[in-house]
Short mmCIF file of C-alpha atoms and ligand atoms in Angstrom, two decimals:
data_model
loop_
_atom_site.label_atom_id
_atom_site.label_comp_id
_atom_site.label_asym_id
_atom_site.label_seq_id
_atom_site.Cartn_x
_atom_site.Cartn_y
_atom_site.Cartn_z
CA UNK A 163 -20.67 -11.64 19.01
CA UNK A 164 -23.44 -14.49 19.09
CA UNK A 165 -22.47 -15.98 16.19
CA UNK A 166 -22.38 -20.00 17.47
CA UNK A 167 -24.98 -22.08 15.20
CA UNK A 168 -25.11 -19.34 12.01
CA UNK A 169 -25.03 -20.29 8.52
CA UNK A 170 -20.92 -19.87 7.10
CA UNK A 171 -19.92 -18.93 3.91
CA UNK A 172 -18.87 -21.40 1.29
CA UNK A 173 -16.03 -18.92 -0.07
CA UNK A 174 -13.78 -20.33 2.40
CA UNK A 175 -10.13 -22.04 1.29
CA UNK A 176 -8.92 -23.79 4.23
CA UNK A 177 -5.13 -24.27 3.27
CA UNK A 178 -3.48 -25.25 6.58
CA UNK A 179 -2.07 -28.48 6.96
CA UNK A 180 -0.60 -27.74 3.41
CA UNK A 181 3.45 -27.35 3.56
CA UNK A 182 4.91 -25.09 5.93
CA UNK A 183 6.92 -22.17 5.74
CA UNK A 184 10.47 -23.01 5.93
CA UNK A 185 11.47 -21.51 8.95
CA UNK A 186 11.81 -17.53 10.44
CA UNK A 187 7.82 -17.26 9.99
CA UNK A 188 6.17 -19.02 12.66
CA UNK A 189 4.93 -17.88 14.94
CA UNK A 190 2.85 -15.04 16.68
CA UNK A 191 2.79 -12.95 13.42
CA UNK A 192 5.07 -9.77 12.72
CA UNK A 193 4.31 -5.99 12.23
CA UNK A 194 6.24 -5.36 8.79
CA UNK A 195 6.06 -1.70 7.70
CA UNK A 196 7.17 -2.48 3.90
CA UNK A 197 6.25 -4.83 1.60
CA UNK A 198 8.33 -4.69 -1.51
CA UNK A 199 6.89 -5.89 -4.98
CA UNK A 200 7.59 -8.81 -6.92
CA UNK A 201 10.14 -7.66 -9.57
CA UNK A 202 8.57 -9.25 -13.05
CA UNK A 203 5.72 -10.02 -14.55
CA UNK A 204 2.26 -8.69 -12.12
CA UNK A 205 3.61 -6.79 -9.80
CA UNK A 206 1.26 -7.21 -6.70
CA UNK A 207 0.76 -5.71 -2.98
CA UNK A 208 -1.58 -6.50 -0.12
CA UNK A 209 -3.93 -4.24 1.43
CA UNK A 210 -3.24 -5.58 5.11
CA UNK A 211 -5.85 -4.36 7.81
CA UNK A 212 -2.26 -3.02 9.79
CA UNK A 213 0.55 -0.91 8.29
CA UNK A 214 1.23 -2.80 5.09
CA UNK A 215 2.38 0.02 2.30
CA UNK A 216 -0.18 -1.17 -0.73
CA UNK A 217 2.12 -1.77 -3.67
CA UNK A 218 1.20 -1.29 -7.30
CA UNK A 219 -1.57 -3.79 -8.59
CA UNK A 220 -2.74 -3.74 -12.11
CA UNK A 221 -6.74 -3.52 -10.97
CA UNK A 222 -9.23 -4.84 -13.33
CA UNK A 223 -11.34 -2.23 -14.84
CA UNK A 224 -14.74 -2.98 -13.91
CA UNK A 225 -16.44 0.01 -15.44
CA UNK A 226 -19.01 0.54 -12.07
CA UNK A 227 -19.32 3.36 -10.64
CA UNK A 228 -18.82 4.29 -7.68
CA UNK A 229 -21.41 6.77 -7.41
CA UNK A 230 -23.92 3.99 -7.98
CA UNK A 231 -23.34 2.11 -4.49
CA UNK A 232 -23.65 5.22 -2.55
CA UNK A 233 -27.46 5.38 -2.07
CA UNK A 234 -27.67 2.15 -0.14
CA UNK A 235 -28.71 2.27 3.49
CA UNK A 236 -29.67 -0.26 5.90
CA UNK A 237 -31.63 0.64 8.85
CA UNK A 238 -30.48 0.08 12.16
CA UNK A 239 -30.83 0.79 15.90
CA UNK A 240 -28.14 0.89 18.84
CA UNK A 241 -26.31 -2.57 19.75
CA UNK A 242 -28.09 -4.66 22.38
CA UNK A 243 -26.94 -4.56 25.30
CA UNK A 244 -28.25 -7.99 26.90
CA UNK A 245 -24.91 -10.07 27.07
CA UNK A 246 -21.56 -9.31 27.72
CA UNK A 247 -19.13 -9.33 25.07
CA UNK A 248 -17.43 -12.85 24.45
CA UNK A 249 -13.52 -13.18 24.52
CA UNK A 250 -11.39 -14.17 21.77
CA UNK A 251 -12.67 -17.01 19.96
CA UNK A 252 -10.47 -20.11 20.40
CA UNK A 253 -8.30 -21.58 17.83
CA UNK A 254 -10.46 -24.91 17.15
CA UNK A 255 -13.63 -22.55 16.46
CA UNK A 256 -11.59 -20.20 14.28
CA UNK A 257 -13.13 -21.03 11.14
CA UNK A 258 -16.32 -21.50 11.79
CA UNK A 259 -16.65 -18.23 13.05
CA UNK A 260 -14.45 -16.74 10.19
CA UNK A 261 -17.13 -18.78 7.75
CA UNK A 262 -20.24 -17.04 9.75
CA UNK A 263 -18.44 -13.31 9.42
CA UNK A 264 -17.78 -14.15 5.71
CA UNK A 265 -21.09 -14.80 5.39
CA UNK A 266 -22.47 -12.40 7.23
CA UNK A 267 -20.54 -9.93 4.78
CA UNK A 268 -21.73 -11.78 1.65
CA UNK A 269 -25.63 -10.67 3.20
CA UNK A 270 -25.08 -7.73 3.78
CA UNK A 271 -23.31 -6.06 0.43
CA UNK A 272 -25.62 -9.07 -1.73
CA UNK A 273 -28.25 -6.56 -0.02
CA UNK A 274 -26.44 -3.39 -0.56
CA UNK A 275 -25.32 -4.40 -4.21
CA UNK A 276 -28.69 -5.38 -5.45
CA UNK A 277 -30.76 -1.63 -3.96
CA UNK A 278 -27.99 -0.14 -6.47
CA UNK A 279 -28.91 -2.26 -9.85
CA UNK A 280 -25.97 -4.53 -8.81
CA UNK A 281 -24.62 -8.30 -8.30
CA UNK A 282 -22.21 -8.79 -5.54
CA UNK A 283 -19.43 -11.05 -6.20
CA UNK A 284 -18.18 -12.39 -2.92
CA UNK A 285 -14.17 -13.01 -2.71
CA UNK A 286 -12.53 -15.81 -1.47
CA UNK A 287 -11.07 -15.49 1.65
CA UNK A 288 -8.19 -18.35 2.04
CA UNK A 289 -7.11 -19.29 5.83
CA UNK A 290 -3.59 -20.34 5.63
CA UNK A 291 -0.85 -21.37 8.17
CA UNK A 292 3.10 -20.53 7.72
CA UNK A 293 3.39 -19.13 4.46
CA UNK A 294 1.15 -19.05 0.83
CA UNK A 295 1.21 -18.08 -1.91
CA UNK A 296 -1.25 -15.50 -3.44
CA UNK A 297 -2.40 -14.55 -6.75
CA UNK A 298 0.16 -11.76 -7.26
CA UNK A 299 0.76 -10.06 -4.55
CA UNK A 300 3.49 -12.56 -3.94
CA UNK A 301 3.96 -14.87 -0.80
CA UNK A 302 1.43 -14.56 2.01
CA UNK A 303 3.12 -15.73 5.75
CA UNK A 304 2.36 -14.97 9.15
CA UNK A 305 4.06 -11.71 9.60
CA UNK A 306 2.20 -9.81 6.39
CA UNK A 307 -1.23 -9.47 8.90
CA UNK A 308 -4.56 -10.09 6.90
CA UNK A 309 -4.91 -8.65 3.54
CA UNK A 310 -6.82 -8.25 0.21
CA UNK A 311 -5.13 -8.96 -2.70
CA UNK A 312 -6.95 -7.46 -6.01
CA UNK A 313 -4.96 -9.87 -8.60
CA UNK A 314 -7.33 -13.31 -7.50
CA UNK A 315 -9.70 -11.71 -5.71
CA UNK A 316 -8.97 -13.11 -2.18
CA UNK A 317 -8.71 -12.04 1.41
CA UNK A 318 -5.53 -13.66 3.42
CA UNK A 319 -5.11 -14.62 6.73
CA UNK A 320 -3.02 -16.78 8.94
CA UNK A 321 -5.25 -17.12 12.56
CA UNK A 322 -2.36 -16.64 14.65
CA UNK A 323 -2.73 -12.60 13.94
CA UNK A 324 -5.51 -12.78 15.58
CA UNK A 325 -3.07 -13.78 18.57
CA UNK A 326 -0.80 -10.76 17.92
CA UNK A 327 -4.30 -8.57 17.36
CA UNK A 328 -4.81 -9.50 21.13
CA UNK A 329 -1.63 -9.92 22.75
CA UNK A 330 0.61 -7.16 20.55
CA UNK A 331 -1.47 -4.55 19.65
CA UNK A 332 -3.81 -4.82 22.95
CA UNK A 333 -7.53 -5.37 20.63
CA UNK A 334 -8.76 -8.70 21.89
CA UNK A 335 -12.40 -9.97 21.44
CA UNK A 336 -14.32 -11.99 18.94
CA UNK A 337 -15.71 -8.53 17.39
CA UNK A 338 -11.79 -6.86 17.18
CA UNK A 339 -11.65 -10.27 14.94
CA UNK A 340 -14.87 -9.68 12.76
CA UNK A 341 -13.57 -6.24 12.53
CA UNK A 342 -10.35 -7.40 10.45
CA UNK A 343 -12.45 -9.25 8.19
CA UNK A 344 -14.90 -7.07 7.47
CA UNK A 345 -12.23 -4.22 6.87
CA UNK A 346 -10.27 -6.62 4.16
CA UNK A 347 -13.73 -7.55 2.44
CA UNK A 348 -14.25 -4.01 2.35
CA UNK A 349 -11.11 -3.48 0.14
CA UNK A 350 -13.41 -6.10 -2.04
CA UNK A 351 -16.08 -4.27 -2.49
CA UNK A 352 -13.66 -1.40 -3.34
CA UNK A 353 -12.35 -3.50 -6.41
CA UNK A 354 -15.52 -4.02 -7.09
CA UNK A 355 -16.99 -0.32 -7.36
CA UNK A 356 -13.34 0.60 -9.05
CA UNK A 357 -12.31 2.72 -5.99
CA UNK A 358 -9.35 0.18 -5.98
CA UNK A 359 -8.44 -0.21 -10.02
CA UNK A 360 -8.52 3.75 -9.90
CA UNK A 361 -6.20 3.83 -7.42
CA UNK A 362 -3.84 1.24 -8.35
CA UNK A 363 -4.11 2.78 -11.93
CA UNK A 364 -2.85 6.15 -10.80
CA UNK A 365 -0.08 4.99 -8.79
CA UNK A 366 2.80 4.98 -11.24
CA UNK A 367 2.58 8.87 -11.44
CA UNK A 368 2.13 9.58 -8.21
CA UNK A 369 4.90 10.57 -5.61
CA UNK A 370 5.47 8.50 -2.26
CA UNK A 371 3.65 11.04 -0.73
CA UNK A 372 0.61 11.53 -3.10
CA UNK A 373 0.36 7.57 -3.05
CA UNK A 374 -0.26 7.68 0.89
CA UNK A 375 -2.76 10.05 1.20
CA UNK A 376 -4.41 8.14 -1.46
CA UNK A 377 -3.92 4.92 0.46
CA UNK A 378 -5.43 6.56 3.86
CA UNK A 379 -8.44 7.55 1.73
CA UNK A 380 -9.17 4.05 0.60
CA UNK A 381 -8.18 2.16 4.25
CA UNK A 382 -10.34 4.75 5.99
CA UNK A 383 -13.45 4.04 3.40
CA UNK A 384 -12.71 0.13 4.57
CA UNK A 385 -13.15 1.39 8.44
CA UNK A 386 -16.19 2.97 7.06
CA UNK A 387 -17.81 -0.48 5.19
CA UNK A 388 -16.33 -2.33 8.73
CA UNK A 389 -18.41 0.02 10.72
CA UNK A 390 -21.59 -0.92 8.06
CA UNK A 391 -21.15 -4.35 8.94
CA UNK A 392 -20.84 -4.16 12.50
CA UNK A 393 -24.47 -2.12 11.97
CA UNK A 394 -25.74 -4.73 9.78
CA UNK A 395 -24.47 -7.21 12.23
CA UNK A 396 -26.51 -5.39 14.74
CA UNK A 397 -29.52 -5.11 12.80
CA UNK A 398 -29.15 -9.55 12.57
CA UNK A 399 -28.72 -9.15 16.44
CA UNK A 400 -25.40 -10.55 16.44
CA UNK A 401 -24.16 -7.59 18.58
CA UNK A 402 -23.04 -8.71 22.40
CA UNK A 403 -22.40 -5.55 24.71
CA UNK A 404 -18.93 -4.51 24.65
CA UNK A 405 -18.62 -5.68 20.68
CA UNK A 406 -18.48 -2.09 19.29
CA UNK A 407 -15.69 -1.08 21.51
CA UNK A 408 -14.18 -4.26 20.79
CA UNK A 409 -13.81 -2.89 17.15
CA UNK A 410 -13.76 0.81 18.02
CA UNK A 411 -10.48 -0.43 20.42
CA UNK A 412 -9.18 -2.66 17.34
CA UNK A 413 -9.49 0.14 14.70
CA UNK A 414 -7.44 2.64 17.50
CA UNK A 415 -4.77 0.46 18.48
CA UNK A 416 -3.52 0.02 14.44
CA UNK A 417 -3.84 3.61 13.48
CA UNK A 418 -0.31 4.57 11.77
CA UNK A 419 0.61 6.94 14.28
CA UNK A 420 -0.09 4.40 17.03
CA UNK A 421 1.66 1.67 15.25
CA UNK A 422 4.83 4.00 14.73
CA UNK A 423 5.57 5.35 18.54
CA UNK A 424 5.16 1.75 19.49
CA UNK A 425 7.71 1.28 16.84
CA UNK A 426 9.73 3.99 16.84
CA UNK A 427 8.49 6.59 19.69
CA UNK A 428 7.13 8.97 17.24
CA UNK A 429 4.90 9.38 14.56
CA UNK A 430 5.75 10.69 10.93
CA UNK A 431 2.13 11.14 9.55
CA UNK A 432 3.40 11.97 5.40
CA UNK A 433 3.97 7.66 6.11
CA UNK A 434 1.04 7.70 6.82
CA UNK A 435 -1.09 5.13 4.62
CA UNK A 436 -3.82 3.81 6.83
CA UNK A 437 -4.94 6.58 9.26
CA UNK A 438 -4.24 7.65 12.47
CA UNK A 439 -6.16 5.97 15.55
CA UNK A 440 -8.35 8.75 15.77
CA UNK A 441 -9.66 8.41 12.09
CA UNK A 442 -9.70 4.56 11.59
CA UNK A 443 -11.86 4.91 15.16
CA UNK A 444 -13.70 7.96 13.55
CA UNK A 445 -14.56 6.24 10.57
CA UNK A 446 -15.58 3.01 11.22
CA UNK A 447 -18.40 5.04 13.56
CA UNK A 448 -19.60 6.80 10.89
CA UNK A 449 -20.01 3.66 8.87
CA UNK A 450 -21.89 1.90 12.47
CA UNK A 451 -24.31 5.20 13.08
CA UNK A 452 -25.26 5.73 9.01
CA UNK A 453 -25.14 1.96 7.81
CA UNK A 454 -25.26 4.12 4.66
CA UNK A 455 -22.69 3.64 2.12
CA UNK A 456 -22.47 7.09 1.14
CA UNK A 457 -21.56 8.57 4.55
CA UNK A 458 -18.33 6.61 3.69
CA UNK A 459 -17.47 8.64 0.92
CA UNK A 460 -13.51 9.68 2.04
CA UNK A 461 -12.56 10.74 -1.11
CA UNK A 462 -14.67 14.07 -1.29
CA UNK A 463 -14.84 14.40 2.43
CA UNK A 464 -13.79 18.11 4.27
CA UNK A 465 -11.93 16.07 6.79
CA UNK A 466 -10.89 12.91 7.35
ZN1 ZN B 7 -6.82 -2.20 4.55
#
């Protein structure tokens, strides 16, 4: 991704360098499959980019509709195929290049936002190191993986899954990184056209197994705005060759039924609450091909 020498977003909280975590979280970054709410008062989950179970989250009712984002297109052509594709980007450059994605997001869905009658609100996204807390969805650390968390508005990430994105789960490259971003920000823009509040509303009558089919509905509509950012991100020709399959790779390698028979040998898909490789992969395409918000409409979809 030629990103070097772009303008970055100024909804960036650096918070490393703040305290630590004290002890058994440093670190390469874990693979948790449950996160477990905060007993008392707003009871909060994370909607990680990799196998985190999205816990109950009292969403703010913003009264948009959906409906109304899902005439926006961007044109596009295929990714340029001029350069090869970059590597991972290194540590020291890490947040530059996570302030040029964020921006990069904030273009494209302040563009999106506005052909619908809209005003985007950007989130925050904070880059942490050890452990931090969030706005209630409890205490952010390095094995949690990247996530959006509805109660403040903010996208978390500790840089070293970026490590574990390359070394554990075999997706390196700059664009398997954007990817991740892009995917949480799209949980954002979720909250923002209620697809989140809805969901999070209807949780506390719904059974285990209701709840995940919900979730893969909403993390596969995230693969979807991913895949209209990588095509926006084409359309700024920020696209090296290789970038796509960078992401394409990415969104395969954390697909639940991967993640499990790495896990545990085999898959149980009614766990299911992201997707399997072959529909995170599927998804995210159809976002890249349409650039059209409503092609990423999972929820009435034949098949997902
Ligand atoms: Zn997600």
């Amino acid at each position: 991704m030629k990103w070097r020498g772009r303008k970055r977003s100024s909804h960036i909280e650096d918070r490393r360098g703040q305290r630590r975590g004290g002890g058994g979280f440093g670190g390469g970054g874990g693979m948790p499959r449950l996160r477990m709410p905060r007993s008392g008062g707003a009871r909060g989950g994370g909607l990680g980019i990799v196998g985190l179970i999205i816990l109950l989250v009292v969403g703010m009712a913003l009264g948009v509709d959906p409906s109304q984002l899902l005439n926006g297109t961007l044109s596009t052509g295929p990714a340029p195929r001029q350069a090869p594709s970059s590597g991972p980007v290194a540590t020291d450059d890490m947040t530059k290049f996570v302030g040029v994605v964020v921006q990069e997001t904030e273009d494209l869905w302040t563009e999106v936002f506005s052909q619908n009658g809209l005003t985007y609100d950007p989130p925050t996204v904070v880059i942490f190191s050890g452990q931090t807390r969030s706005g209630g969805c409890g205490v952010a650390n390095a094995s949690t993986g990247p996530f959006y968390c509805p109660g403040d508005r903010k996208v978390y990430i500790d840089l070293d899954f970026y490590e574990t994105l390359r070394r554990r789960f075999g997706a390196p490259g700059d664009f398997a990184q954007a990817y991740v971003l892009a995917h949480e920000i799209g949980h954002h823009v979720q909250q923002l056209t209620g697809v989140l509040p809805e969901f999070n509303a209807a949780r506390p009558r719904l059974s285990t197994e209701e709840a995940n089919a919900w979730s893969v509905k909403v993390e596969l509509q995230a693969d979807c705005y991913a895949g209209i950012w990588a095509a926006f991100a084409g359309q700024e020709n920020l696209l090296e060759r290789g970038d796509i399959d960078e992401a394409l790779n990415a969104a395969s390698q954390i697909g639940d039924d991967s993640l499990q028979k790495q896990a545990q040998g085999f898959a149980v898909p009614k766990t299911f609450t992201h997707g399997t490789s072959a529909q995170r992969k599927r998804w995210f395409e159809k976002g890249y091909s349409s650039a059209n918000v409503g092609a990423c409409d999972t929820f009435s979809a034949a098949r997902l």
